[in-house]
XYZ file of C-alpha atoms in Angstrom:
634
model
C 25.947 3.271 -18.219
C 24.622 0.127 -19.544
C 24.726 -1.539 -15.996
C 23.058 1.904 -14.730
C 20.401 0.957 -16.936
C 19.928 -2.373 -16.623
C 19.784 -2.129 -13.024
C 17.930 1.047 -12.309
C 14.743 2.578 -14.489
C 15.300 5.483 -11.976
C 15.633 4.971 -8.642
C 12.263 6.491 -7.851
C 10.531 3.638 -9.489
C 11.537 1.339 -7.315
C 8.896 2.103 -4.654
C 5.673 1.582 -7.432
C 7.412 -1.360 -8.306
C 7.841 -3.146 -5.234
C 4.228 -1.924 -4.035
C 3.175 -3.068 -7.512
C 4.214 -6.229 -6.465
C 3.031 -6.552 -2.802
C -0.924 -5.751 -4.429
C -0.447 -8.050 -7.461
C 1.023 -11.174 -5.466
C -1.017 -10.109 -2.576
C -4.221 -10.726 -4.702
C -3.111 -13.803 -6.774
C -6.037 -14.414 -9.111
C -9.086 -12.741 -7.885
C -9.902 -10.345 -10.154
C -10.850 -13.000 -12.597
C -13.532 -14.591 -10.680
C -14.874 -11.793 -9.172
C -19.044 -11.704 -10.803
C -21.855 -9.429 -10.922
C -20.065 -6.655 -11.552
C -19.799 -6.530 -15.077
C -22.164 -4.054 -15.698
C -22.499 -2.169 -12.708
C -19.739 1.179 -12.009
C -19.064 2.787 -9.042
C -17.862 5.963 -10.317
C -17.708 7.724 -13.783
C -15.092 10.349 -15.160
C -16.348 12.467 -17.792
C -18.473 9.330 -18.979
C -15.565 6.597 -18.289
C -16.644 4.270 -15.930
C -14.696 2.934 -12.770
C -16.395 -0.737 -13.019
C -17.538 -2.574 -9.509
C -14.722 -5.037 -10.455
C -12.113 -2.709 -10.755
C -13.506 -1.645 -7.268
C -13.809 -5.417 -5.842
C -9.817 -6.153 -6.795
C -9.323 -3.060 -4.792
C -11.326 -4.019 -2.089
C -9.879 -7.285 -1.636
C -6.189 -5.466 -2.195
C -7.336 -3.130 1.293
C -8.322 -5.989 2.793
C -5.027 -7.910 2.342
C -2.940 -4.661 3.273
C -4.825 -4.714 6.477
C -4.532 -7.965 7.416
C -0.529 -8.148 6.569
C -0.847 -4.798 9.111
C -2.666 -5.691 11.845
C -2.334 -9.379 11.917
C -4.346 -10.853 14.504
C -5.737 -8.092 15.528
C -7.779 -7.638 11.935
C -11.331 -8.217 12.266
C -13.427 -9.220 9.413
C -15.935 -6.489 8.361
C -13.764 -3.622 9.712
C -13.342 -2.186 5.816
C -17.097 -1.800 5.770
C -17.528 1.682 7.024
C -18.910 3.918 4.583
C -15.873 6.503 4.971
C -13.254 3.792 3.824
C -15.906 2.327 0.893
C -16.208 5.722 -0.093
C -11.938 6.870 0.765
C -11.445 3.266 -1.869
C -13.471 4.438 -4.441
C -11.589 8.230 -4.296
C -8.624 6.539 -4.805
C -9.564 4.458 -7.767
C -10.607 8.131 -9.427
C -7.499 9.404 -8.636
C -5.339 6.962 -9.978
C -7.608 7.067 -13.267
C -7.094 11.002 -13.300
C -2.961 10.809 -12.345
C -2.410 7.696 -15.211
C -4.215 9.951 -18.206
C -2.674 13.264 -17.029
C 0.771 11.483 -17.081
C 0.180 9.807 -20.699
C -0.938 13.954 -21.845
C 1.722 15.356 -20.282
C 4.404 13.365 -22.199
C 5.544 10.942 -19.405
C 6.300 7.435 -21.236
C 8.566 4.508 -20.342
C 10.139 2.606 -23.029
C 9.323 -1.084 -23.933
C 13.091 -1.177 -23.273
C 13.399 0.518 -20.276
C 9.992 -1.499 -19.103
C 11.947 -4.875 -19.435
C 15.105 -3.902 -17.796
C 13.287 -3.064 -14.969
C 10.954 -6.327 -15.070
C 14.712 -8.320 -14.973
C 16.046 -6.775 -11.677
C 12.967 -7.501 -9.853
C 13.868 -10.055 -7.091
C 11.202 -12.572 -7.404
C 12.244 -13.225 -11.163
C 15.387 -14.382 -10.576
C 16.975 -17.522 -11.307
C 20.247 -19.013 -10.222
C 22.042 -17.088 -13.276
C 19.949 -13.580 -12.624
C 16.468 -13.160 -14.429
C 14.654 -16.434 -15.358
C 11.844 -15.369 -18.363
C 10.746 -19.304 -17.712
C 9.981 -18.237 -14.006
C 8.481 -14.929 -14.802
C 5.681 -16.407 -16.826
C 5.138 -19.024 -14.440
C 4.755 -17.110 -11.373
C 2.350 -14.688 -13.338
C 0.614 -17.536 -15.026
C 0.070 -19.471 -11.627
C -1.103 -16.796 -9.810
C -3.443 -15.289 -12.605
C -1.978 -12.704 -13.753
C -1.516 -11.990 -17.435
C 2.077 -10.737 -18.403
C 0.263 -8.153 -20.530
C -1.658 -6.706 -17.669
C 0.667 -7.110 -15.545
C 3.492 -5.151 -17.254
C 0.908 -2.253 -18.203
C 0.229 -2.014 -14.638
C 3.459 -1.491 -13.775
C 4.368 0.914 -16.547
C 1.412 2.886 -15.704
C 2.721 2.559 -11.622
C 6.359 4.092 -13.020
C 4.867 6.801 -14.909
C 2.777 8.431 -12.146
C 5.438 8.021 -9.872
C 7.668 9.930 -12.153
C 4.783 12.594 -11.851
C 4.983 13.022 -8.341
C 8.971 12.841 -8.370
C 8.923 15.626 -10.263
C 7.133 17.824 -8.389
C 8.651 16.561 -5.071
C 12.131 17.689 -7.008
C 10.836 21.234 -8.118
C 10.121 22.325 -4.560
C 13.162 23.982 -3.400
C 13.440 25.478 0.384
C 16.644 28.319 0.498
C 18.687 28.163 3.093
C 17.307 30.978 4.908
C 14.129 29.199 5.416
C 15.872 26.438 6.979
C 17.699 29.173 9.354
C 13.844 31.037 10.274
C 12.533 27.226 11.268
C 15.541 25.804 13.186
C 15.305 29.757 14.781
C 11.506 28.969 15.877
C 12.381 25.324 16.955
C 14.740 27.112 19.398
C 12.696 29.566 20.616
C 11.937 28.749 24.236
C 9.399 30.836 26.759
C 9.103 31.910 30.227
C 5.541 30.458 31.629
C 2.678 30.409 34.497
C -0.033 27.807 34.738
C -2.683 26.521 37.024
C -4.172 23.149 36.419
C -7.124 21.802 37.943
C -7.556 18.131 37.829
C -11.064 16.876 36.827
C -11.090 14.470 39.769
C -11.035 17.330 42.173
C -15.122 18.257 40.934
C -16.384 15.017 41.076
C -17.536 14.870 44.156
C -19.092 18.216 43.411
C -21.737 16.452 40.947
C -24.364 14.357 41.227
C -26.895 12.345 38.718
C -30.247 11.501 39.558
C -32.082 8.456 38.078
C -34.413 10.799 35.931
C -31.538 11.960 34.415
C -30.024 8.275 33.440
C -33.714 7.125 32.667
C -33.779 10.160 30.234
C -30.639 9.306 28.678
C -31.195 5.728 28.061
C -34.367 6.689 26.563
C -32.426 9.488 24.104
C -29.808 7.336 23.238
C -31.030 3.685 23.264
C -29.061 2.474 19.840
C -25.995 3.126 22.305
C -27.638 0.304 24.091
C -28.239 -2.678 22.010
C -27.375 -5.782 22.211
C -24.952 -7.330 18.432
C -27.609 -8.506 16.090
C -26.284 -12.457 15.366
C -26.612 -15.435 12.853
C -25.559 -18.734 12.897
C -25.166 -20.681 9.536
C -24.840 -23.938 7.929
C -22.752 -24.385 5.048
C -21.364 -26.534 2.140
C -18.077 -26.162 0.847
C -16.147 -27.510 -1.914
C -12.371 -27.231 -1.810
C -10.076 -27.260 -4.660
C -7.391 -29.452 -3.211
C -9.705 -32.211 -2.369
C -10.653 -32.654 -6.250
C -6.530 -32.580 -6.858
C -5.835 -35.619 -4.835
C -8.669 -37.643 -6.937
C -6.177 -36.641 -10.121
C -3.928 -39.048 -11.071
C -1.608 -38.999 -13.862
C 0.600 -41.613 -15.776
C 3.658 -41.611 -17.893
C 1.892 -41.709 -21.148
C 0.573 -37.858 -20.254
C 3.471 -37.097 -18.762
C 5.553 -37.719 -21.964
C 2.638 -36.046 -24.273
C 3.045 -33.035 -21.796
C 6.664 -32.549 -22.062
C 6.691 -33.426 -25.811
C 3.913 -30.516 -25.606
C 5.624 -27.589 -23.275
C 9.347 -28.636 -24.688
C 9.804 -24.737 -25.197
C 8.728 -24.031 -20.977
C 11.435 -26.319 -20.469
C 14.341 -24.949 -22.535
C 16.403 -22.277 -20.835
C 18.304 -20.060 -23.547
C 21.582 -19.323 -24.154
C 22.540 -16.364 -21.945
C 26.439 -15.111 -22.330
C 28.887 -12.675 -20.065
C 30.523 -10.304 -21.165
C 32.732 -7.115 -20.591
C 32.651 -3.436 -21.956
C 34.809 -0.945 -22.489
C 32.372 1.677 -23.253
C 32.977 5.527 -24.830
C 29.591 7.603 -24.706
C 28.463 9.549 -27.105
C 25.547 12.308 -25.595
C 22.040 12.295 -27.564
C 23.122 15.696 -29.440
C 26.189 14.797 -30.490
C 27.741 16.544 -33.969
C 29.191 14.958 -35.970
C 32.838 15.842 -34.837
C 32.259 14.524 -31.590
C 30.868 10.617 -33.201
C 34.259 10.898 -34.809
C 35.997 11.374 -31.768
C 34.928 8.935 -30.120
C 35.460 6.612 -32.883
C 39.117 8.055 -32.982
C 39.637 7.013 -29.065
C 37.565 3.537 -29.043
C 40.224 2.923 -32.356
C 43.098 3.304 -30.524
C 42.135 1.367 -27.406
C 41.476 -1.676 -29.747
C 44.736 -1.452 -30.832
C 45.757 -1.506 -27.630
C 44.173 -4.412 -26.963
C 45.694 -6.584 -29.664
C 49.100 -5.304 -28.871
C 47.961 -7.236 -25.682
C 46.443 -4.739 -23.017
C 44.822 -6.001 -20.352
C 40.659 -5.695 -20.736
C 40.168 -5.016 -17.446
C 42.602 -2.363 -16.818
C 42.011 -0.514 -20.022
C 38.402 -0.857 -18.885
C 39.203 0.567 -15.329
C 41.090 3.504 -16.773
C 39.116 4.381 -19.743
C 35.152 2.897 -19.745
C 32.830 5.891 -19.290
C 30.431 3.092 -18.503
C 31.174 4.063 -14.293
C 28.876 1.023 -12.857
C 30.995 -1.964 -14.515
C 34.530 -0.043 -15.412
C 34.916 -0.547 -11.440
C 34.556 -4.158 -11.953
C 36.877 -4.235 -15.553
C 34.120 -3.715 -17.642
C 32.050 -6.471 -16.400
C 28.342 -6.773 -16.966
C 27.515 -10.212 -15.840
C 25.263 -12.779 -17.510
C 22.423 -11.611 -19.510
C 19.845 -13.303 -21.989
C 18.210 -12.133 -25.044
C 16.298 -8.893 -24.718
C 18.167 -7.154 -21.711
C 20.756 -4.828 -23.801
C 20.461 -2.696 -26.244
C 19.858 -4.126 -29.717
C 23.095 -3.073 -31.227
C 24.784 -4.240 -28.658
C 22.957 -7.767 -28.420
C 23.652 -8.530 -31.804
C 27.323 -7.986 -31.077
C 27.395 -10.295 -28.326
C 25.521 -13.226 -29.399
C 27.846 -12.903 -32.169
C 31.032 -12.588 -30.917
C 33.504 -16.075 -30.061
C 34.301 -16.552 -26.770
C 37.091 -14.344 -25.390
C 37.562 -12.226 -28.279
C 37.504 -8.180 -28.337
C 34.813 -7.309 -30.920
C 35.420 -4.141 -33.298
C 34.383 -1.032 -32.294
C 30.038 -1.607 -31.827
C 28.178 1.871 -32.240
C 24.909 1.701 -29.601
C 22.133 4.406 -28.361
C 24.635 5.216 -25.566
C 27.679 5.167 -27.863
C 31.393 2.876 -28.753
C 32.036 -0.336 -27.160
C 34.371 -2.598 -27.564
C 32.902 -6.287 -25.911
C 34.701 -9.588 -24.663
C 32.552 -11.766 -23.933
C 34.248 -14.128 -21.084
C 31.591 -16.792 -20.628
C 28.780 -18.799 -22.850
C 25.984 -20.671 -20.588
C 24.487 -22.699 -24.065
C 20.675 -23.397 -24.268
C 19.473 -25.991 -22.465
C 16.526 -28.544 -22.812
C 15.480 -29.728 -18.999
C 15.140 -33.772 -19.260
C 12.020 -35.042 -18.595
C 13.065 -36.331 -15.017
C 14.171 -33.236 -13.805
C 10.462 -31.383 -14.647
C 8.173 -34.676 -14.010
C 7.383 -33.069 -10.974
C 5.963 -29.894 -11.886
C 4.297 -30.806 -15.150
C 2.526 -33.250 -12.941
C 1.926 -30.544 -10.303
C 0.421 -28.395 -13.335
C -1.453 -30.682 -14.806
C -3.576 -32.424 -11.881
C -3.757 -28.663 -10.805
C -5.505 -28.146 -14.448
C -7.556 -30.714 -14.220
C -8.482 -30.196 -10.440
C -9.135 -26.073 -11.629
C -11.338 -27.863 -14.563
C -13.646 -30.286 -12.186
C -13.738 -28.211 -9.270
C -15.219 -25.286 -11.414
C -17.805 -27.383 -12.938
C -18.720 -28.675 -9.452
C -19.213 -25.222 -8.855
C -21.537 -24.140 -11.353
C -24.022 -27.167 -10.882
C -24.051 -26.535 -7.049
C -25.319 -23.149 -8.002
C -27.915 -24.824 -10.029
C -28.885 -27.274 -7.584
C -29.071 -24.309 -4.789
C -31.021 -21.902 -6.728
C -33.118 -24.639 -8.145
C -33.893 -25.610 -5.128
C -33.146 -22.665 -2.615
C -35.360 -24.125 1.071
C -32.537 -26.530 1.849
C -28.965 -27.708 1.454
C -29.596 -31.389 1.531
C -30.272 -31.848 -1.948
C -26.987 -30.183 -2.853
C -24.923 -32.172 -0.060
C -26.140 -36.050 -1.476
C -25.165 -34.769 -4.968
C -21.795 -34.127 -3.976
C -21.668 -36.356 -0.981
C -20.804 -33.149 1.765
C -20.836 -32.909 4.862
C -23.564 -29.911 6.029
C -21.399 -27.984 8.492
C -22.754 -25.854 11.219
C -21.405 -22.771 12.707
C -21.466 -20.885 16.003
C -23.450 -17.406 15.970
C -21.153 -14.786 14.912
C -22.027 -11.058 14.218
C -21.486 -8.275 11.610
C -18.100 -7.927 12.187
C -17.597 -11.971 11.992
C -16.511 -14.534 13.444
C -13.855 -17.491 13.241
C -12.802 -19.641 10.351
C -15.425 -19.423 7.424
C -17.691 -16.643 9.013
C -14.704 -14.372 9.067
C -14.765 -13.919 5.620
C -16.075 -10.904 4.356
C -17.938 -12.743 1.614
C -19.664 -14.752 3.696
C -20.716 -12.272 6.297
C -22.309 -10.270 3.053
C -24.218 -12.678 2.304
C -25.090 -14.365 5.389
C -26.426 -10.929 6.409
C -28.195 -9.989 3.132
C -31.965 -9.888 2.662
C -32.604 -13.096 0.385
C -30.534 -15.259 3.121
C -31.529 -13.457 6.197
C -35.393 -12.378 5.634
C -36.129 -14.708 2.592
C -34.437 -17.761 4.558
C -33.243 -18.957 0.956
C -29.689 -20.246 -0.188
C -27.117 -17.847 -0.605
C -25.771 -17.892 -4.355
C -22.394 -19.231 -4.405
C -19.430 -18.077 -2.448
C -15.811 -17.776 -4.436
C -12.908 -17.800 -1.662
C -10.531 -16.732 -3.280
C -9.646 -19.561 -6.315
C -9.915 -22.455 -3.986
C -13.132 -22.919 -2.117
C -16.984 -22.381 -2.982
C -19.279 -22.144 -0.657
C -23.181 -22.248 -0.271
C -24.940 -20.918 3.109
C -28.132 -20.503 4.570
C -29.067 -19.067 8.017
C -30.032 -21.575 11.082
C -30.654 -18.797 13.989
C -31.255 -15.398 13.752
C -31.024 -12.643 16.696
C -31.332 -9.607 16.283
C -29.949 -6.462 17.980
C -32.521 -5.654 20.870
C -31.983 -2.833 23.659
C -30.514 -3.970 26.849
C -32.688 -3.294 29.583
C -32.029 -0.290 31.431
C -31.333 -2.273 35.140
C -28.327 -3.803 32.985
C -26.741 -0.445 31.598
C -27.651 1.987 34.177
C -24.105 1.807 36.242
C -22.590 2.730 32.634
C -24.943 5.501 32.376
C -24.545 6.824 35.788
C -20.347 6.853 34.789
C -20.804 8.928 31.443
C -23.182 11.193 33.155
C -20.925 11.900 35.914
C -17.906 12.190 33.598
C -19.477 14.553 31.685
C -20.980 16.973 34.658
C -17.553 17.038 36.298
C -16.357 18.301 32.739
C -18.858 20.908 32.620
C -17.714 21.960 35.822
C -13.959 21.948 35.648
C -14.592 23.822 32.376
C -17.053 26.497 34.473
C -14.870 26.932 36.907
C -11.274 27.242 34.674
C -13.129 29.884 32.388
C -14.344 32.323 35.537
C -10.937 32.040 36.357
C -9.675 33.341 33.095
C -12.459 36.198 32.960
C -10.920 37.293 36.705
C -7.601 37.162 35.787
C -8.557 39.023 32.406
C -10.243 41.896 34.646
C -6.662 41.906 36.753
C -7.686 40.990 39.465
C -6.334 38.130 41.965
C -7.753 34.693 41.939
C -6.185 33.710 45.117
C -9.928 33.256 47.078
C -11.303 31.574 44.172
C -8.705 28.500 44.554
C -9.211 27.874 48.776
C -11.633 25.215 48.335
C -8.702 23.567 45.893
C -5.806 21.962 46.531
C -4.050 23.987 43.063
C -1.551 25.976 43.001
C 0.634 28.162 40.392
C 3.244 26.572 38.569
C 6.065 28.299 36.514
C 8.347 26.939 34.016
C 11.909 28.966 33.046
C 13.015 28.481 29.523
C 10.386 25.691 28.490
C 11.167 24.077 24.696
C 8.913 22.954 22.198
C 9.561 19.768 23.507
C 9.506 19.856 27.041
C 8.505 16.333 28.571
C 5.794 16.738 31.478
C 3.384 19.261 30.175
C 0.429 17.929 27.850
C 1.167 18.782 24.056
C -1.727 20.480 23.460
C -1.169 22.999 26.023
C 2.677 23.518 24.565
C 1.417 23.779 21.687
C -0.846 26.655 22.613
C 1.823 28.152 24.462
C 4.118 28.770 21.473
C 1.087 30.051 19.849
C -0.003 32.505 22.184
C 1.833 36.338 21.983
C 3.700 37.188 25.135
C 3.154 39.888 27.313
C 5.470 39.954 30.268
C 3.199 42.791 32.447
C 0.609 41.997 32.791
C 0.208 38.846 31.560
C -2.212 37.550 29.122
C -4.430 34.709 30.078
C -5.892 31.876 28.380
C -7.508 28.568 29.235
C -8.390 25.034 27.913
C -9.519 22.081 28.175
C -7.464 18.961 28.347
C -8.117 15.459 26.286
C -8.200 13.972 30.467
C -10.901 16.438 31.593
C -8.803 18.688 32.953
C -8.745 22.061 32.667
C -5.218 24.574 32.663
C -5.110 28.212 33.002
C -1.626 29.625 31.589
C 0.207 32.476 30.708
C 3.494 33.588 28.578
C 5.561 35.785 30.695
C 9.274 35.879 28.670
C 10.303 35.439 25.058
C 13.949 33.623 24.333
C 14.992 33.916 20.972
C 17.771 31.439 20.224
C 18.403 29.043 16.926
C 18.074 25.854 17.590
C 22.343 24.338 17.012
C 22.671 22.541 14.188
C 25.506 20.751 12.248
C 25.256 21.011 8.316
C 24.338 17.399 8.018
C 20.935 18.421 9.981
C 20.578 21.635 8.105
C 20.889 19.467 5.147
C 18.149 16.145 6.051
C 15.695 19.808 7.503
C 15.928 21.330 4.049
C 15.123 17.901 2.053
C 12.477 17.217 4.851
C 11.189 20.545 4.033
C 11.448 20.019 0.415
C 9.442 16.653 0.449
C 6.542 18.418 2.521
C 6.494 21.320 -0.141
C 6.248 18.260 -2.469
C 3.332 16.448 -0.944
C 1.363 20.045 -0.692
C 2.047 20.669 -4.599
C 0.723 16.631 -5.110
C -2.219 17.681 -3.248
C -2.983 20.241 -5.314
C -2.074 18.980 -8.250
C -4.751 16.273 -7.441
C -7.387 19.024 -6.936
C -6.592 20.115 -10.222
C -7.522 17.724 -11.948
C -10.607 16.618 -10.071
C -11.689 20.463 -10.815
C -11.494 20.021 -14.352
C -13.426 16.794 -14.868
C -16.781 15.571 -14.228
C -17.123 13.055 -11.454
C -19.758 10.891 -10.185
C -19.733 8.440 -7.378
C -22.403 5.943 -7.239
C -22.786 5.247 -3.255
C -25.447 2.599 -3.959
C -22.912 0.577 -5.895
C -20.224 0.340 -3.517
């Protein structure tokens, strides 16, 4: 039980804590130095405000997702559509309204339980299992707060536990599962003619009126990509590091300083033997189990075997497999009771019976790791790391903050800021909204390389945060802007859409007076002699038949049968082709299926029902709030 605890929250959480994780680490410090947001939202909830840096840190969290997804194929700018500004900032409200509801409705996680989970998370761990000393460090290096961290999580865990439980009240009967795997069987009898697009197109033609008019009604189809080309300063955090240098005097101050960073505590082993006691016990069962964790003490001193007794007898399932063993664990980790027990007990003795939230134990612990002050030459290294990192963090942000200065002070020209902080003024190719290589892929550049002070004002941009390590300071060299392609150049692509789209209207023409005939019952045999078509059946055809476009199977299993005589219908195809079909014969069979597959259907089933009640329980609670989106904000 204890082990069950320590190693699982529930086993639910475990997805919002891993993708906890991936957006905290993916995302290592930017929310601090995000600016200009402070005061501006981009969404309200009855009055509460969803700030434009809460937005920013989610924007930036998108844009890592999609670059860890598409790799090399991510283009800069590609998040800028209005639809997935707008999708962003629906999410942010409804992660607002699912935390609240959760916290109303009851859902908690314990301080306890919060920790237990924090110490089986794979990044925290030490050689000996969780490492506190590491914990902080990876937070604190990254920028995250262990506060704000931890609430984040607990507030992950709880609205996942919302959505569990709904996924887990959707039950699907067995006789469901029998109807669909009944309809996935089914199979049908049919009759189809197909005529290929390609077949009309030499039936069309497209006069140069026609393109002339087209270019004319749809010239912003037809423009060339409006372009800039910049030059740029940049100061880099690293290159203020390597002026750093520090001696032993500091580095002995240092340790002397973080002595505490340095000292791993004493973490011990131990082994249970554990009889539970439920939450509602009387008073007669407490006494019971006192009675039995009595007499297997006794045991032990007549010189039992831990392990075996723990085997036979632990109600503790996860470690009476392994005799009772719960492996190393620190201060913090176990329940209180318990704790006090084991930091208390000599090594390799059985305590006295130990009454806990979960119930008796008896403990032995098997193993003391003692506290342990790192010497000074086995952490040189990183408090020197740390410290000219400090000091780098220190210089390179006051460099930053007089280059703004010196840039808005003095906004027609870079030079003045490059002798003050002897740069290099870099130049860049021309590169577009959507970006370029290297600097001028970076969506913060591209905003403000294409914003009105830099682009129409020709002044400095303000200054650029990358991330933690890199400021930057633009201003625009070459500007061209979109311009419509002269018709000689685009004309061939006009003629081909023009064409593509008359043969369409034909195929579709001609496939529909086809129907209407058929409809009328009469014989469309003369109307197909100028085309090479003819009718096709199928015996038996599946759901999944390979061969036969899925829209048109699709349809097919939608339409009602009727054998004599037949009833026709038409479409369309994504290709431009057209098909003319018919259902002639119904097969009614259930799909076989062994109870494992019954089984995975019904929780498939289950899980859909699951996401449709999350759905609406989403719309529920939009309904009864106010919400407002500011658009110009985003």
């Amino acid at each position: 039980m204890l082990v069950d605890i320590r190693r699982n929250l529930h086993k639910v959480a475990a997805g919002a804590i891993v993708g906890l994780l991936v957006l905290a680490f993916a995302s290592w410090g930017i929310g601090d130095y995000i600016t200009g947001f402070s005061q501006i939202s981009v969404a309200s909830i009855d009055g509460k405000n969803i700030t434009g840096q809460a937005y920013a840190r989610a924007r930036q969290l998108q844009e890592q997702r999609y670059r860890n997804q598409l790799g090399d194929n991510y283009q800069a700018g590609m998040l800028d559509q209005p639809m997935l500004k707008m999708a962003l900032v629906q999410e942010l409200i409804n992660e607002y309204l699912r935390v609240t509801d959760a916290k109303k409705s009851g859902y908690r996680i314990s301080p306890e339980e919060l920790t237990r989970t924090i110490t089986d998370i794979e990044v925290f761990q030490g050689p000996n299992g969780f490492d506190r000393q590491q914990y902080k460090d990876l937070l604190r290096r990254q920028g995250l707060s262990i506060g704000g961290f931890e609430r984040d999580l607990a507030e992950s865990i709880v609205t996942d536990q919302v959505r569990t439980g709904l996924s887990t009240s959707s039950i699907v009967p067995p006789s469901e599962v029998a109807q669909l795997l009944k309809l996935q069987g089914q199979q049908r009898d049919v009759r189809f003619l197909l005529l290929p697009n390609d077949t009309f197109a030499n039936q069309v033609e497209v006069d140069d009126q026609a393109i002339e008019t087209f270019y004319d009604e749809h010239i912003d189809q037809f423009q060339t990509t409006e372009q800039v080309s910049i030059q740029f300063l940049e100061l880099v955090l690293d290159d203020f590091a390597a002026e750093i240098n520090i001696d032993d005097q500091i580095l002995e101050r240092l340790y002397s300083e973080q002595e505490s960073e340095f000292l791993t505590p004493e973490k011990r082993r131990a082994s249970h033997l554990l009889i539970a006691i439920p939450d509602d016990a009387d008073d007669a069962t407490v006494n019971a189990a006192l009675v039995k964790i009595t007499i297997l003490k006794e045991q032990l001193d007549d010189g039992a075997s831990f392990s075996e007794l723990a085997k036979l007898n632990s109600e503790d399932l996860g470690s009476a497999l392994k005799g009772g063993d719960l492996g190393l664990f620190g201060h913090g980790i176990m329940d209180p009771a318990f704790e006090t027990a084991a930091f208390s007990q000599p090594l390799n003795d059985v305590s006295e019976p130990v009454r806990s939230a979960f119930g008796y134990h008896l403990i032995k612990v098997t193993e003391i790791e003692a506290k342990r002050l790192q010497p000074l030459s086995e952490v040189k290294e990183e408090i020197s790391l740390r410290y000219r990192r400090e000091q780098a963090e220190s210089a390179f942000f006051t460099a930053t903050e007089a280059l703004q200065d010196i840039v808005y002070e003095q906004p027609d020209s870079l030079q003045p800021a490059a002798d003050e902080f002897d740069l290099v003024i870099q130049q860049s190719e021309l590169f577009p909204r959507s970006g370029g290589t290297g600097i001028t892929a970076t969506n913060e550049v591209i905003e403000q390389a294409f914003s009105n002070d830099v682009l129409q004002e020709g002044q400095n941009s303000s200054v650029i945060n990358i991330g933690n390590s890199r400021s930057v300071v633009l201003r625009i060299t070459e500007h061209q802007p979109a311009a419509a392609k002269p018709l000689t150049e685009v004309a061939a692509s006009i003629r081909e859409i023009l064409l593509a789209q008359a043969t369409s209207e034909a195929v579709k023409t001609r496939g529909a007076g086809l129907v209407e005939t058929l409809a009328q019952g009469e014989s469309v045999a003369d109307d197909l002699t100028d085309l090479s078509v003819q009718w096709q059946d199928r015996t038996a055809l599946s759901r999944n038949q390979p061969g036969l476009p899925a829209p048109m199977v699709a349809e097919l299993f939608r339409m009602p049968v009727s054998e004599s005589p037949p009833t026709y219908q038409g479409m369309a195809l994504d290709n431009g082709d057209y098909v003319v079909f018919a259902v002639t014969k119904l097969y009614d069979e259930s799909l076989p299926a062994t109870d494992d597959e019954r089984l995975q259907l019904q929780l498939n089933l289950e899980r859909l029902r699951g996401d449709i009640a999350f759905i609406g329980y989403l719309k529920n609670l939009r309904e009864s709030v106010d919400i407002k989106i500011y658009p110009e904000n985003i």
